[in-house]
Short mmCIF file of C-alpha atoms and ligand atoms in Angstrom, two decimals:
data_model
loop_
_atom_site.label_atom_id
_atom_site.label_comp_id
_atom_site.label_asym_id
_atom_site.label_seq_id
_atom_site.Cartn_x
_atom_site.Cartn_y
_atom_site.Cartn_z
CA MET A 1 0.00 0.00 0.00
CA SER A 2 1.27 3.48 -0.79
CA GLN A 3 2.45 5.52 2.17
CA ARG A 4 0.24 8.48 2.99
CA LYS A 5 1.24 11.50 4.94
CA ASN A 6 -0.06 11.34 8.50
CA THR A 7 -2.64 14.12 8.70
CA VAL A 8 -2.23 15.52 12.18
CA LEU A 9 -3.95 18.85 12.63
CA SER A 10 -1.39 21.59 13.19
CA PRO A 11 -0.94 22.78 16.80
CA GLU A 12 -1.82 26.33 15.62
CA ILE A 13 -5.29 25.20 14.56
CA VAL A 14 -5.81 23.36 17.86
CA GLU A 15 -4.62 26.45 19.78
CA ALA A 16 -6.96 28.71 17.81
CA GLN A 17 -9.91 26.44 18.66
CA LYS A 18 -8.90 26.44 22.34
CA LYS A 19 -8.94 30.23 22.29
CA VAL A 20 -12.51 30.13 20.96
CA ILE A 21 -13.45 27.69 23.75
CA ASP A 22 -11.99 30.16 26.29
CA ARG A 23 -13.88 33.06 24.75
CA ILE A 24 -17.23 31.23 24.95
CA ARG A 25 -16.44 30.20 28.55
CA ILE A 26 -15.77 33.82 29.51
CA GLN A 27 -19.05 34.91 27.86
CA ASN A 28 -20.89 32.22 29.81
CA GLU A 29 -19.19 33.24 33.07
CA GLU A 30 -20.12 36.88 32.49
CA GLN A 31 -23.66 35.83 31.88
CA ILE A 32 -23.69 34.01 35.26
CA ALA A 33 -22.08 37.03 36.98
CA ASN A 34 -24.98 39.11 35.65
CA GLY A 35 -27.49 36.88 37.38
CA GLY A 36 -27.94 34.20 34.70
CA ILE A 37 -27.86 30.47 35.42
CA ARG A 38 -25.25 27.98 34.22
CA LYS A 39 -26.05 26.71 30.74
CA LYS A 40 -26.61 23.06 29.92
CA ALA A 41 -25.86 20.87 26.89
CA PHE A 42 -27.43 17.65 25.68
CA VAL A 43 -25.48 15.45 23.28
CA GLU A 44 -27.35 12.49 21.75
CA THR A 45 -25.30 9.81 20.00
CA TYR A 46 -26.45 7.43 17.28
CA GLY A 47 -24.38 4.67 15.69
CA CYS A 48 -21.13 2.99 16.65
CA GLN A 49 -18.48 3.44 19.34
CA GLN A 50 -16.54 5.74 17.04
CA ASN A 51 -19.44 8.18 17.35
CA VAL A 52 -19.62 7.62 21.12
CA SER A 53 -15.94 8.52 21.25
CA ASP A 54 -16.48 11.65 19.08
CA SER A 55 -19.38 12.71 21.33
CA GLU A 56 -17.05 12.47 24.32
CA ILE A 57 -14.85 15.04 22.57
CA ILE A 58 -17.85 17.25 21.69
CA PHE A 59 -19.00 17.19 25.29
CA GLY A 60 -15.41 17.73 26.42
CA MET A 61 -15.32 20.96 24.39
CA LEU A 62 -18.77 22.03 25.64
CA SER A 63 -17.77 21.32 29.21
CA GLN A 64 -14.71 23.57 28.86
CA MET A 65 -17.00 26.25 27.43
CA GLY A 66 -18.87 26.12 30.73
CA TYR A 67 -21.85 23.94 29.82
CA ASP A 68 -23.12 21.30 32.31
CA LYS A 69 -24.63 18.02 31.18
CA ALA A 70 -28.42 18.32 30.76
CA SER A 71 -30.30 15.23 31.86
CA GLU A 72 -33.06 15.87 29.34
CA LYS A 73 -33.51 17.90 26.14
CA GLU A 74 -36.14 20.16 27.69
CA GLU A 75 -33.61 21.74 30.07
CA ALA A 76 -30.80 22.13 27.52
CA ASP A 77 -29.52 25.41 26.03
CA ILE A 78 -27.75 23.49 23.31
CA ILE A 79 -28.70 20.14 21.79
CA ILE A 80 -26.33 18.23 19.50
CA TYR A 81 -27.31 15.09 17.57
CA ASN A 82 -24.28 13.05 16.50
CA THR A 83 -25.70 10.94 13.68
CA CYS A 84 -25.09 7.59 11.93
CA ALA A 85 -25.63 6.82 8.24
CA VAL A 86 -24.95 3.08 8.21
CA ARG A 87 -28.56 2.00 7.65
CA GLU A 88 -31.67 3.80 6.47
CA ASN A 89 -33.57 3.27 9.73
CA ALA A 90 -30.74 4.99 11.64
CA GLU A 91 -31.25 8.02 9.37
CA LEU A 92 -35.03 7.97 9.63
CA LYS A 93 -34.76 7.95 13.42
CA VAL A 94 -32.63 11.10 13.33
CA PHE A 95 -34.99 12.93 10.98
CA GLY A 96 -37.95 11.91 13.17
CA ASN A 97 -36.29 12.99 16.40
CA LEU A 98 -35.14 16.26 14.84
CA GLY A 99 -38.67 17.05 13.74
CA ALA A 100 -39.77 16.60 17.34
CA LEU A 101 -37.37 19.37 18.44
CA LYS A 102 -39.28 21.98 16.43
CA HIS A 103 -41.68 22.75 19.26
CA LEU A 104 -38.79 23.21 21.73
CA LYS A 105 -37.18 25.75 19.42
CA ALA A 106 -40.52 27.53 18.95
CA LYS A 107 -40.88 27.83 22.73
CA ARG A 108 -37.26 28.90 23.28
CA PRO A 109 -35.78 30.54 20.16
CA GLU A 110 -32.43 30.99 21.95
CA LEU A 111 -32.00 27.16 22.07
CA ILE A 112 -29.15 26.09 19.76
CA ILE A 113 -29.72 22.86 17.81
CA GLY A 114 -26.79 21.21 16.07
CA VAL A 115 -26.55 18.07 13.94
CA CYS A 116 -23.21 16.42 13.14
CA GLY A 117 -21.59 13.09 12.36
CA CYS A 118 -21.72 10.60 9.51
CA MET A 119 -25.14 11.52 8.11
CA MET A 120 -24.12 15.14 7.78
CA GLN A 121 -20.96 14.21 5.89
CA GLN A 122 -23.31 13.36 3.01
CA LYS A 123 -24.29 16.44 1.03
CA SER A 124 -27.86 15.26 0.38
CA ASN A 125 -28.63 14.92 4.08
CA ALA A 126 -27.05 18.26 4.97
CA GLU A 127 -29.08 19.83 2.16
CA GLN A 128 -32.30 18.28 3.44
CA ILE A 129 -31.64 19.78 6.89
CA ARG A 130 -30.89 23.15 5.35
CA LYS A 131 -34.11 23.18 3.36
CA LYS A 132 -36.61 21.37 5.55
CA TYR A 133 -35.37 21.63 9.14
CA LYS A 134 -35.04 25.37 9.53
CA HIS A 135 -34.98 25.09 13.32
CA VAL A 136 -31.51 23.50 13.09
CA ASP A 137 -28.79 26.14 13.66
CA LEU A 138 -25.61 24.18 13.06
CA VAL A 139 -24.69 21.33 10.70
CA PHE A 140 -21.21 19.85 10.49
CA GLY A 141 -19.72 16.65 9.09
CA THR A 142 -17.20 14.21 10.58
CA HIS A 143 -14.27 16.07 9.01
CA SER A 144 -15.30 19.30 10.77
CA LEU A 145 -15.43 17.87 14.31
CA TYR A 146 -12.32 19.70 15.47
CA TYR A 147 -13.67 23.03 14.25
CA PHE A 148 -16.80 22.75 16.40
CA PRO A 149 -15.81 25.64 18.75
CA SER A 150 -15.45 28.19 15.94
CA LEU A 151 -18.59 26.92 14.18
CA LEU A 152 -20.59 27.25 17.40
CA ALA A 153 -19.09 30.69 18.03
CA GLU A 154 -20.31 31.79 14.60
CA VAL A 155 -23.85 30.66 15.44
CA ILE A 156 -23.74 32.50 18.78
CA ASP A 157 -22.03 35.68 17.54
CA LYS A 158 -23.90 36.15 14.31
CA ASN A 159 -27.13 34.51 15.38
CA SER A 160 -27.17 32.77 12.01
CA ARG A 161 -27.24 29.23 10.66
CA VAL A 162 -23.89 27.58 9.97
CA ILE A 163 -23.38 24.58 7.68
CA ASP A 164 -19.89 23.11 7.36
CA VAL A 165 -19.53 19.92 5.36
CA ARG A 166 -15.95 20.06 4.15
CA GLU A 167 -14.87 17.49 1.59
CA THR A 168 -11.26 17.20 2.69
CA ASP A 169 -10.30 13.94 4.27
CA GLY A 170 -10.41 14.19 8.03
CA ALA A 171 -7.37 14.88 10.09
CA ILE A 172 -6.31 13.71 13.52
CA ALA A 173 -6.19 16.16 16.37
CA GLU A 174 -4.48 15.58 19.68
CA ASP A 175 -5.00 17.25 23.03
CA TYR A 176 -8.70 17.99 22.63
CA PRO A 177 -10.70 17.79 25.87
CA VAL A 178 -12.69 14.59 26.48
CA VAL A 179 -15.47 13.98 28.99
CA ARG A 180 -16.15 10.25 29.30
CA ALA A 181 -19.09 8.32 30.67
CA GLU A 182 -18.75 7.27 34.31
CA GLY A 183 -17.18 3.94 35.21
CA PRO A 184 -13.80 2.21 35.01
CA CYS A 185 -13.81 1.60 31.23
CA ALA A 186 -12.65 4.04 28.55
CA TRP A 187 -12.78 4.05 24.75
CA VAL A 188 -9.66 5.21 22.96
CA SER A 189 -9.69 5.76 19.18
CA VAL A 190 -6.46 4.57 17.65
CA MET A 191 -7.34 5.13 14.02
CA TYR A 192 -10.03 6.76 11.96
CA GLY A 193 -11.59 6.05 8.58
CA CYS A 194 -11.65 2.95 6.42
CA ASN A 195 -10.04 1.90 3.12
CA ASN A 196 -11.93 -1.32 2.60
CA PHE A 197 -14.96 -0.18 0.62
CA CYS A 198 -17.16 -3.18 1.30
CA SER A 199 -19.76 -2.75 -1.43
CA TYR A 200 -22.72 -2.21 0.93
CA CYS A 201 -21.04 0.20 3.33
CA ILE A 202 -21.20 3.98 3.60
CA VAL A 203 -18.50 4.32 6.28
CA PRO A 204 -15.51 4.90 3.92
CA TYR A 205 -17.45 7.73 2.23
CA VAL A 206 -18.39 9.52 5.45
CA ARG A 207 -15.28 8.83 7.51
CA GLY A 208 -12.54 9.22 4.91
CA ARG A 209 -9.34 7.22 4.46
CA GLU A 210 -7.54 5.29 7.17
CA ARG A 211 -5.31 7.36 9.41
CA SER A 212 -3.57 6.22 12.58
CA ARG A 213 -2.81 8.20 15.70
CA SER A 214 0.82 8.03 16.73
CA MET A 215 1.68 5.37 19.28
CA GLU A 216 3.16 8.09 21.47
CA ALA A 217 -0.11 10.04 21.61
CA ILE A 218 -2.11 6.89 22.36
CA ILE A 219 0.21 5.81 25.18
CA LYS A 220 0.14 9.33 26.63
CA GLU A 221 -3.67 9.23 26.69
CA VAL A 222 -3.82 5.72 28.18
CA THR A 223 -1.24 6.67 30.84
CA SER A 224 -3.33 9.65 31.93
CA LEU A 225 -6.48 7.47 31.95
CA ALA A 226 -4.70 5.01 34.23
CA ALA A 227 -3.73 7.91 36.53
CA GLU A 228 -7.42 8.92 36.65
CA GLY A 229 -8.28 5.40 37.82
CA TYR A 230 -9.52 3.74 34.60
CA LYS A 231 -8.91 -0.02 34.60
CA GLU A 232 -10.07 -1.12 31.17
CA ILE A 233 -9.34 0.33 27.74
CA THR A 234 -11.05 -0.52 24.46
CA LEU A 235 -9.01 0.49 21.43
CA LEU A 236 -11.25 1.63 18.58
CA GLY A 237 -11.03 1.74 14.82
CA GLN A 238 -13.07 0.53 11.82
CA ASN A 239 -10.30 -1.93 11.06
CA VAL A 240 -7.72 -1.90 13.85
CA ASN A 241 -5.58 -4.48 12.05
CA SER A 242 -4.56 -1.73 9.63
CA TYR A 243 -3.17 0.35 12.49
CA GLY A 244 0.23 1.84 11.69
CA LYS A 245 0.24 1.20 7.93
CA ASP A 246 0.27 4.97 7.37
CA LEU A 247 2.89 5.72 10.04
CA SER A 248 6.46 6.13 8.85
CA ASP A 249 8.07 4.21 11.72
CA GLY A 250 5.54 1.42 11.22
CA PRO A 251 4.42 -0.13 14.54
CA ASP A 252 1.60 -2.57 13.82
CA PHE A 253 -1.49 -3.23 15.89
CA ALA A 254 0.09 -6.09 17.85
CA ASP A 255 2.98 -3.75 18.82
CA LEU A 256 0.50 -1.13 19.94
CA LEU A 257 -1.45 -3.65 22.03
CA ASN A 258 1.72 -4.74 23.82
CA GLU A 259 2.68 -1.13 24.58
CA VAL A 260 -0.81 -0.28 25.90
CA CYS A 261 -0.65 -3.35 28.16
CA LYS A 262 2.59 -2.07 29.69
CA VAL A 263 0.79 0.93 31.20
CA ASP A 264 0.57 0.38 34.96
CA GLY A 265 -2.95 0.42 36.34
CA ILE A 266 -4.60 -0.74 33.11
CA GLU A 267 -5.71 -4.29 33.81
CA ARG A 268 -7.75 -5.14 30.73
CA VAL A 269 -7.41 -4.21 27.07
CA ARG A 270 -10.02 -4.89 24.40
CA PHE A 271 -10.26 -3.74 20.78
CA MET A 272 -12.61 -3.50 17.84
CA THR A 273 -13.18 -3.99 14.99
CA SER A 274 -10.95 -6.50 13.24
CA HIS A 275 -11.37 -7.30 9.56
CA PRO A 276 -10.99 -11.06 8.97
CA LYS A 277 -8.72 -10.55 5.93
CA ASP A 278 -6.18 -8.62 8.03
CA ILE A 279 -6.02 -10.56 11.28
CA SER A 280 -2.45 -11.80 11.46
CA ASP A 281 -0.77 -14.73 13.22
CA LYS A 282 1.26 -12.14 15.12
CA LEU A 283 -1.92 -10.57 16.47
CA ILE A 284 -3.37 -13.97 17.44
CA ASP A 285 -0.13 -14.90 19.23
CA THR A 286 0.02 -11.52 20.98
CA MET A 287 -3.55 -11.94 22.20
CA ALA A 288 -2.88 -15.46 23.41
CA SER A 289 0.32 -14.60 25.24
CA ASN A 290 -0.51 -11.28 26.88
CA PRO A 291 -2.68 -11.79 29.98
CA LYS A 292 -3.98 -8.20 29.93
CA ILE A 293 -5.54 -8.61 26.47
CA CYS A 294 -9.08 -9.87 26.97
CA LYS A 295 -9.84 -13.11 25.23
CA GLN A 296 -12.66 -11.61 23.24
CA LEU A 297 -12.77 -11.03 19.51
CA HIS A 298 -15.33 -9.31 17.32
CA LEU A 299 -14.62 -10.68 13.85
CA PRO A 300 -17.52 -9.80 11.54
CA VAL A 301 -18.11 -12.42 8.84
CA GLN A 302 -21.14 -10.63 7.27
CA ALA A 303 -22.16 -13.66 5.16
CA GLY A 304 -21.21 -17.30 4.66
CA ASN A 305 -21.48 -17.74 0.90
CA ASN A 306 -18.39 -17.20 -1.22
CA ARG A 307 -20.20 -15.56 -4.14
CA VAL A 308 -21.92 -13.17 -1.73
CA LEU A 309 -18.66 -12.44 0.11
CA GLN A 310 -16.98 -11.64 -3.18
CA THR A 311 -19.79 -9.30 -4.27
CA MET A 312 -19.57 -7.67 -0.86
CA ASN A 313 -15.85 -7.08 -1.60
CA ARG A 314 -14.87 -8.67 1.71
CA ARG A 315 -11.76 -10.31 0.22
CA TYR A 316 -11.91 -13.63 2.09
CA THR A 317 -13.76 -16.87 1.56
CA LYS A 318 -15.83 -18.85 4.03
CA GLU A 319 -12.96 -21.35 4.19
CA ASP A 320 -10.34 -18.63 4.91
CA TYR A 321 -12.55 -17.31 7.68
CA LEU A 322 -13.19 -20.67 9.30
CA GLU A 323 -9.48 -21.50 9.12
CA LYS A 324 -8.65 -18.29 11.03
CA ILE A 325 -11.31 -19.11 13.63
CA GLU A 326 -9.80 -22.58 14.10
CA LYS A 327 -6.35 -21.04 14.65
CA ILE A 328 -7.79 -18.61 17.20
CA LYS A 329 -9.69 -21.34 19.05
CA ALA A 330 -6.62 -23.59 19.10
CA LYS A 331 -4.60 -20.86 20.85
CA MET A 332 -7.44 -19.51 23.04
CA PRO A 333 -10.02 -22.25 23.66
CA ASP A 334 -12.22 -20.12 25.96
CA ILE A 335 -12.31 -17.05 23.73
CA THR A 336 -15.59 -15.14 23.33
CA LEU A 337 -16.33 -14.70 19.62
CA THR A 338 -18.85 -12.26 18.17
CA SER A 339 -19.80 -11.21 14.65
CA ASP A 340 -21.89 -8.92 12.46
CA ILE A 341 -24.18 -10.51 9.89
CA ILE A 342 -26.04 -8.95 6.97
CA VAL A 343 -29.16 -10.76 5.76
CA GLY A 344 -30.61 -10.13 2.29
CA PHE A 345 -27.60 -8.61 0.53
CA PRO A 346 -28.60 -7.90 -3.11
CA GLY A 347 -28.71 -11.15 -5.05
CA GLU A 348 -28.36 -13.40 -1.98
CA THR A 349 -30.61 -16.44 -2.44
CA LYS A 350 -32.19 -18.61 0.22
CA GLU A 351 -29.65 -21.35 -0.58
CA GLU A 352 -26.75 -18.91 -0.22
CA PHE A 353 -28.15 -17.75 3.12
CA GLU A 354 -27.85 -21.37 4.35
CA ASP A 355 -24.07 -20.88 4.23
CA THR A 356 -24.38 -18.06 6.78
CA LEU A 357 -26.26 -20.42 9.12
CA ASP A 358 -23.54 -23.00 8.54
CA VAL A 359 -20.88 -20.48 9.70
CA LEU A 360 -22.94 -19.77 12.83
CA ARG A 361 -23.15 -23.47 13.64
CA LYS A 362 -19.46 -24.06 12.98
CA VAL A 363 -18.06 -21.02 14.81
CA ARG A 364 -20.63 -20.98 17.62
CA TYR A 365 -20.42 -17.26 18.33
CA ASP A 366 -21.35 -16.03 21.79
CA THR A 367 -23.39 -13.20 20.25
CA ILE A 368 -24.06 -11.77 16.81
CA PHE A 369 -25.21 -8.34 15.69
CA SER A 370 -27.48 -8.92 12.72
CA PHE A 371 -28.93 -6.52 10.19
CA ILE A 372 -31.21 -6.71 7.19
CA TYR A 373 -29.38 -5.16 4.24
CA SER A 374 -30.17 -1.48 3.79
CA LYS A 375 -29.50 0.25 0.48
CA ARG A 376 -26.99 3.12 0.86
CA PRO A 377 -27.08 5.49 -2.13
CA GLY A 378 -23.64 6.00 -3.62
CA THR A 379 -22.29 2.57 -2.67
CA PRO A 380 -21.72 -0.11 -5.38
CA ALA A 381 -24.34 -2.46 -3.88
CA ALA A 382 -27.05 0.20 -4.24
CA THR A 383 -27.28 -0.54 -7.96
CA MET A 384 -27.31 -4.34 -7.61
CA ASP A 385 -30.52 -6.28 -8.12
CA ASP A 386 -32.34 -7.92 -5.26
CA CYS A 387 -33.81 -11.38 -5.52
CA LEU A 388 -35.49 -11.97 -2.15
CA THR A 389 -38.69 -10.13 -1.22
CA PRO A 390 -38.76 -8.11 2.04
CA GLU A 391 -40.91 -10.89 3.57
CA GLU A 392 -38.39 -13.56 2.56
CA LYS A 393 -35.59 -11.50 4.07
CA LYS A 394 -37.53 -11.22 7.33
CA GLU A 395 -38.00 -14.99 7.35
CA CYS A 396 -34.25 -15.51 6.91
CA PHE A 397 -33.60 -12.97 9.64
CA SER A 398 -35.90 -14.82 12.08
CA ARG A 399 -34.20 -18.11 11.29
CA LEU A 400 -30.81 -16.53 11.89
CA LEU A 401 -31.89 -15.29 15.32
CA GLU A 402 -33.45 -18.63 16.16
CA VAL A 403 -30.22 -20.50 15.38
CA GLN A 404 -28.02 -17.95 17.16
CA ASP A 405 -30.18 -17.50 20.29
CA LYS A 406 -29.97 -21.22 20.95
CA ILE A 407 -26.16 -21.17 20.58
CA SER A 408 -25.84 -18.03 22.77
CA LEU A 409 -27.88 -19.65 25.52
CA GLU A 410 -25.93 -22.92 25.31
CA LYS A 411 -22.63 -21.03 25.53
CA ASN A 412 -23.86 -19.14 28.59
CA GLN A 413 -25.18 -22.36 30.16
CA ALA A 414 -21.65 -23.75 30.05
CA LEU A 415 -20.66 -20.92 32.43
CA SER A 416 -23.28 -21.84 35.05
CA GLY A 417 -21.69 -22.48 38.46
CA LYS A 418 -18.31 -21.06 37.36
CA GLU A 419 -16.46 -18.40 39.33
CA MET A 420 -15.51 -15.47 37.12
CA LEU A 421 -13.57 -12.26 37.61
CA VAL A 422 -15.88 -9.31 36.91
CA LEU A 423 -14.95 -5.63 36.62
CA THR A 424 -17.86 -3.76 38.21
CA GLU A 425 -18.96 -0.96 35.88
CA GLY A 426 -21.95 0.49 37.76
CA TYR A 427 -25.60 -0.22 38.42
CA SER A 428 -27.53 -2.39 35.96
CA LYS A 429 -29.35 -0.36 33.29
CA THR A 430 -32.52 -2.41 33.76
CA ASP A 431 -32.48 -2.83 37.56
CA SER A 432 -30.83 -0.11 39.66
CA SER A 433 -30.75 -2.35 42.74
CA VAL A 434 -28.09 -4.61 41.25
CA LEU A 435 -24.53 -4.01 40.12
CA SER A 436 -23.37 -4.84 36.64
CA GLY A 437 -19.97 -5.67 35.24
CA ARG A 438 -18.22 -7.70 32.59
CA THR A 439 -16.17 -10.86 32.49
CA GLU A 440 -12.91 -11.01 30.59
CA GLY A 441 -14.92 -12.30 27.62
CA GLY A 442 -17.12 -9.21 27.75
CA LYS A 443 -20.22 -10.98 29.12
CA ILE A 444 -22.51 -8.87 31.26
CA VAL A 445 -22.96 -10.19 34.81
CA ASN A 446 -25.50 -8.73 37.26
CA PHE A 447 -25.04 -9.30 40.98
CA ARG A 448 -25.89 -7.77 44.35
CA GLY A 449 -23.25 -5.73 46.14
CA SER A 450 -22.41 -2.33 47.57
CA GLU A 451 -21.59 0.82 45.66
CA GLU A 452 -17.90 0.78 46.70
CA LEU A 453 -17.39 -2.16 44.36
CA ILE A 454 -17.85 0.06 41.29
CA GLY A 455 -14.50 0.21 39.50
CA LYS A 456 -13.22 -2.88 41.32
CA PHE A 457 -12.66 -6.48 40.28
CA VAL A 458 -14.83 -9.01 42.12
CA LYS A 459 -15.10 -12.77 41.93
CA VAL A 460 -18.66 -13.76 41.04
CA LYS A 461 -20.19 -17.24 40.92
CA ILE A 462 -22.65 -17.60 38.06
CA THR A 463 -26.01 -18.71 39.46
CA GLU A 464 -28.41 -18.11 36.57
CA VAL A 465 -27.87 -17.71 32.84
CA ARG A 466 -29.90 -15.95 30.18
CA THR A 467 -29.38 -15.51 26.44
CA TRP A 468 -27.98 -12.00 26.83
CA SER A 469 -26.68 -11.82 30.40
CA LEU A 470 -25.61 -13.75 33.47
CA LEU A 471 -26.67 -13.46 37.11
CA GLY A 472 -24.30 -14.23 39.95
CA GLU A 473 -23.29 -13.92 43.57
CA ILE A 474 -20.08 -12.50 44.96
CA VAL A 475 -17.78 -15.14 46.42
CA ASP A 476 -15.23 -14.17 49.07
N1 SAH B 1 -15.83 -1.62 10.43
C1 SAH B 1 -16.65 -2.53 11.02
C2 SAH B 1 -18.09 -2.12 11.24
C3 SAH B 1 -18.76 -1.23 10.30
S1 SAH B 1 -20.45 -0.85 10.43
C4 SAH B 1 -16.53 -3.81 10.24
O1 SAH B 1 -16.03 -3.85 9.17
O2 SAH B 1 -16.95 -4.81 10.74
C5 SAH B 1 -21.13 -2.09 11.46
C6 SAH B 1 -21.90 -3.13 10.77
O3 SAH B 1 -23.03 -2.60 10.11
C7 SAH B 1 -21.17 -3.88 9.69
O4 SAH B 1 -20.31 -4.84 10.19
C8 SAH B 1 -22.29 -4.48 8.89
O5 SAH B 1 -22.67 -5.74 9.41
C9 SAH B 1 -23.43 -3.50 9.10
N2 SAH B 1 -23.72 -2.73 7.88
C10 SAH B 1 -22.91 -1.87 7.24
N3 SAH B 1 -23.54 -1.40 6.13
C11 SAH B 1 -24.76 -1.98 6.09
C12 SAH B 1 -25.86 -1.89 5.20
N4 SAH B 1 -25.82 -1.12 4.11
N5 SAH B 1 -26.97 -2.62 5.48
C13 SAH B 1 -27.02 -3.41 6.58
N6 SAH B 1 -26.01 -3.53 7.45
C14 SAH B 1 -24.88 -2.83 7.21
FE1 SF4 B 2 -17.61 -0.70 6.26
FE2 SF4 B 2 -16.18 -2.73 5.39
FE3 SF4 B 2 -14.95 -0.55 6.27
FE4 SF4 B 2 -16.20 -2.13 7.98
S1 SF4 B 2 -14.42 -2.70 6.76
S2 SF4 B 2 -16.33 0.08 7.88
S3 SF4 B 2 -17.96 -2.86 6.81
S4 SF4 B 2 -16.24 -0.70 4.45
FE1 F3S B 3 -22.60 4.84 11.78
FE2 F3S B 3 -20.63 6.44 11.23
FE3 F3S B 3 -20.29 4.50 12.96
S1 F3S B 3 -22.06 5.60 9.77
S2 F3S B 3 -21.70 2.92 12.26
S3 F3S B 3 -21.64 6.21 13.22
S4 F3S B 3 -18.76 5.31 11.56
#
């Protein structure tokens, strides 16, 4: 692959944005000194962990500008939607929820509404917002993230709408403020963008080409996270196995993992996502030999039929994939394996879909994330002919879930009665009287215990298993 220049944003640009942050903070402080109340911001995130990570930067900037976190939209002075374009229903949800903000803006015209992220990186969506969603004040794409302070300042100063969808490939910026969700686990982006151009996927068009952060910057961030008390790090990228290919001194992803594991205080390291074509023996060996790297791998297969895989431009066959899985299982027999599956890719027949079920039965994933194919305008698959009807696709989808749910439950049943080390993350989202944490394999375990356990490792005996989670009791 040709070497590309690493596109780190110049320190002057970062400094200029920090000055804007300071200026807005001073304005907000003056406003409080004159009897006003502290302003609040609400950031809603759609889509993948990359967006979650970007939203942590957006809120980091807002926090430095003097905004507190609003617990609901109604009390916010600024609302930002960070959007996802990966499937049509993700987009429809955003348009629907944006429409619902119209009445808030009518009641409080000083409310600032911003929309950013992958959907906005597409001209047609940005244009639709400009024309039909006049209550939206600010629109910016993924490549404009680091210019958010000056874009917001323009909205505030000029009281006008601002739309910034720059075409240039995104850059990397270091030293931006980040405010993370509570708990002992942190997401750290190690690379951005994607070069793979799977024929169904919009991500390469809205996120630009692959670019890696320097190992030095990543280690600096992880070291400061450890000092803040974080115990678990998940390294993020659309295809982490490509990490370093654009860096001149060339560390690869396995090297990076080893370095991250050396940081004192960090006990667990996870990563996602890996592309099956790029997962190397070196990475498998590194995972197997380093005790801090969690034995958990998300390795999306997407489909099981070779013709379909080829049309998807995935660049591996079912046999290549299964061979890699065998290698991984041989080195790490207890590994948790997960996958993404697309049902009803254009031209996929019912017979071809059987190959996907065959992969599920052979690999025996712990969990899968499954999607019915959604046409993304501008991608090669958007012009391919379909052969299954929507009803037939739904039938295939139900069968897929039926096969997988049984496997997921069986895999969890094998854990019944076992004692497992769980990192307590907080209270359960569905029952605030119980604590929730994860095993090394990333399985959610709910158990009773006191608040001081949050952020700590506890040994839990599994007493009850479900398809999606485990229940347990602390053992001394
Ligand atoms: N980079 C990651 C994930 C990208 S998006 C990877 O390669 O695995 C997350 C998932 O969304 C994909 O794995 C795929 O299963 C699904 N997806 C992407 N485009 C889609 C589309 N047009 N229709 C349905 N599912 C899609
Ligand atoms: Fe999309 Fe494929 Fe890139 Fe994943 S690897 S983001 S599925 S193009
Ligand atoms: Fe969606 Fe963008 Fe992630 S399209 S899946 S939020 S990279």
